[in-house]
Coordinates of C-alpha atoms in Angstrom, one line a residue:
X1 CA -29.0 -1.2 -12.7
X2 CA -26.6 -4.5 -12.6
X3 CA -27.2 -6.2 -15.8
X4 CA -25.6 -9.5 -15.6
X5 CA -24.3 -12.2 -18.8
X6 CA -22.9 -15.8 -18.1
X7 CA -19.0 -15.2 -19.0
X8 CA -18.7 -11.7 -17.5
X9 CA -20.7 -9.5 -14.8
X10 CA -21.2 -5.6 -15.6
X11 CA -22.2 -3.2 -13.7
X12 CA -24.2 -0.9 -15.8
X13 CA -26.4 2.6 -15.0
X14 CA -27.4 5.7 -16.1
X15 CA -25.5 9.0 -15.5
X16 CA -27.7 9.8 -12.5
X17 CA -27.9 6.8 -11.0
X18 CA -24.4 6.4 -11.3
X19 CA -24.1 9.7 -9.4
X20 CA -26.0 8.7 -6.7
X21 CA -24.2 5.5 -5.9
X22 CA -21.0 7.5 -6.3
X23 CA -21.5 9.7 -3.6
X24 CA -22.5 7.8 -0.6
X25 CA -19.1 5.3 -1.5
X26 CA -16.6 8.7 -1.9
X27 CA -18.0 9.7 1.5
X28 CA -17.5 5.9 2.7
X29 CA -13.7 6.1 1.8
X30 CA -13.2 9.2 2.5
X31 CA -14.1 8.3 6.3
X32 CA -12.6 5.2 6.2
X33 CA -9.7 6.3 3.8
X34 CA -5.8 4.8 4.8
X35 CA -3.8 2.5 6.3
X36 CA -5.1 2.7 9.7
X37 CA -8.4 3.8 10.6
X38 CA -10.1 -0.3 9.9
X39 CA -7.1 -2.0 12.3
X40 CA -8.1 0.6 14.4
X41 CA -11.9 -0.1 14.8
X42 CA -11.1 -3.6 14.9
X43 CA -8.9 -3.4 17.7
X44 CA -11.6 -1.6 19.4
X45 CA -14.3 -3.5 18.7
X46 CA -13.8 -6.1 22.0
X47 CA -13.4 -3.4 24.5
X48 CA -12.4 -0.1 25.2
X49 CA -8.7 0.6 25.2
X50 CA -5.9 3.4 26.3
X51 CA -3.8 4.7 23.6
X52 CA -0.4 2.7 24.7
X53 CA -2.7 -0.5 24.2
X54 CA -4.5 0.4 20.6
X55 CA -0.1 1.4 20.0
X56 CA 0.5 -2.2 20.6
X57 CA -2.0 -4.0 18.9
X58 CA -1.0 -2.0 15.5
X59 CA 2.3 -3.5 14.3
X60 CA 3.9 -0.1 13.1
X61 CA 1.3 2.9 13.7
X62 CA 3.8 5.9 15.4
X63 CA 2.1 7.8 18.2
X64 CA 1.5 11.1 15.7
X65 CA -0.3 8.6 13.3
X66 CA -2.1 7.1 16.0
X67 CA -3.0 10.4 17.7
X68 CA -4.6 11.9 14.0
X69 CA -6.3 8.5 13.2
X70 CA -8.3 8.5 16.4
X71 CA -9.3 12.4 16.0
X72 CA -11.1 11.8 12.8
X73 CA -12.3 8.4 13.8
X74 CA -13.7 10.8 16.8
X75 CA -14.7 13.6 14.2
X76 CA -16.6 11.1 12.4
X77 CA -18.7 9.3 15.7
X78 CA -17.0 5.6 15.2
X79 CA -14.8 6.4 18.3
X80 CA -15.4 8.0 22.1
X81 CA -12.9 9.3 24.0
X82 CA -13.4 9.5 27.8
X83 CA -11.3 11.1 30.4
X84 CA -11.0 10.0 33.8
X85 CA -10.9 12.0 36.6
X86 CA -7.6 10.2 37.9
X87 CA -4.2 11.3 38.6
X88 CA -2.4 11.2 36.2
X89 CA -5.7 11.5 33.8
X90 CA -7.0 8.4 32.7
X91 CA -7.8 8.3 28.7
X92 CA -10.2 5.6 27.2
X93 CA -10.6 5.3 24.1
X94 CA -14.0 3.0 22.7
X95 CA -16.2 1.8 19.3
X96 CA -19.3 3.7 19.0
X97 CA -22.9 1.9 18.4
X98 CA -22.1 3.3 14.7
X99 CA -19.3 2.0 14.2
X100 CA -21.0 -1.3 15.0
X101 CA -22.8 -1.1 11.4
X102 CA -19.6 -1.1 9.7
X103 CA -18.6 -5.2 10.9
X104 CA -20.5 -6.7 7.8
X105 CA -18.9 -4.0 5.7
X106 CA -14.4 -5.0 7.9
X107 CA -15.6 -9.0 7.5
X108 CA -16.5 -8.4 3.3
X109 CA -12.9 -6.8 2.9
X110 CA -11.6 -9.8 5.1
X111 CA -13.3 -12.4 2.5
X112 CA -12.2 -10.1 -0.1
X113 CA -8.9 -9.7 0.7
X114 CA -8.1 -13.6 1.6
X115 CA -9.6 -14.2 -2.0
X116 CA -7.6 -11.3 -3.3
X117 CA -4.5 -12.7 -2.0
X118 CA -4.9 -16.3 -3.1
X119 CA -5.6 -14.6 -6.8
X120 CA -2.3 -12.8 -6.6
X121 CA 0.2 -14.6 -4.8
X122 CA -1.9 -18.4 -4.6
X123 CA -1.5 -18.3 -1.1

């Protein structure tokens, strides 16, 4: 599958094999797909957080954004929600034990994108 030379590393596979890598990373974007959805789980990942306090960790998410971003997070069983029987209603919002699996997956694209950055800008 990887065939490897000394000056240059390709990646190399037949048509099927090709097609079955392809599909489990398309549904991997596609779940974790935009802007938001990794800052999200990371904020998250501590401790379980209202919505006004997930707002102000994210340095320019708007509320609609926010709102949308946690119902497919939700959709997709990375994120609870849990209502509290309080007056006025009490809204948690937490990681899920599956969303767990993905910190190996947020730290790579940290070591990627501090690599990434020194490539581009030397910084």
């Amino acid at each position: 599958m990887k065939i490897a030379s000394k000056k240059t590393e390709k990646i190399a596979c037949q048509p099927e094999e090709c097609l079955s890598s392809l599909l489990p990373v398309r549904d991997a974007l596609e779940v974790l797909s935009g802007r938001w959805k990794i800052p999200i789980l990371i904020t998250l990942s501590n401790r379980p957080k209202r919505f006004k306090e997930i707002s102000k960790d994210i340095n320019g998410i708007t509320d609609k954004m926010l709102s949308k971003e946690l119902k497919d997070l939700e959709i997709n069983k990375l994120v609870t929600r849990t209502v509290y029987d309080t007056f006025p209603p009490t809204v948690e919002y937490a990681s899920t034990e599956h969303s767990k699996s993905l910190k190996d997956v947020i730290m790579a694209l940290k070591d990627w994108g501090t690599l990434h950055r020194k490539e581009i800008i030397g910084k």
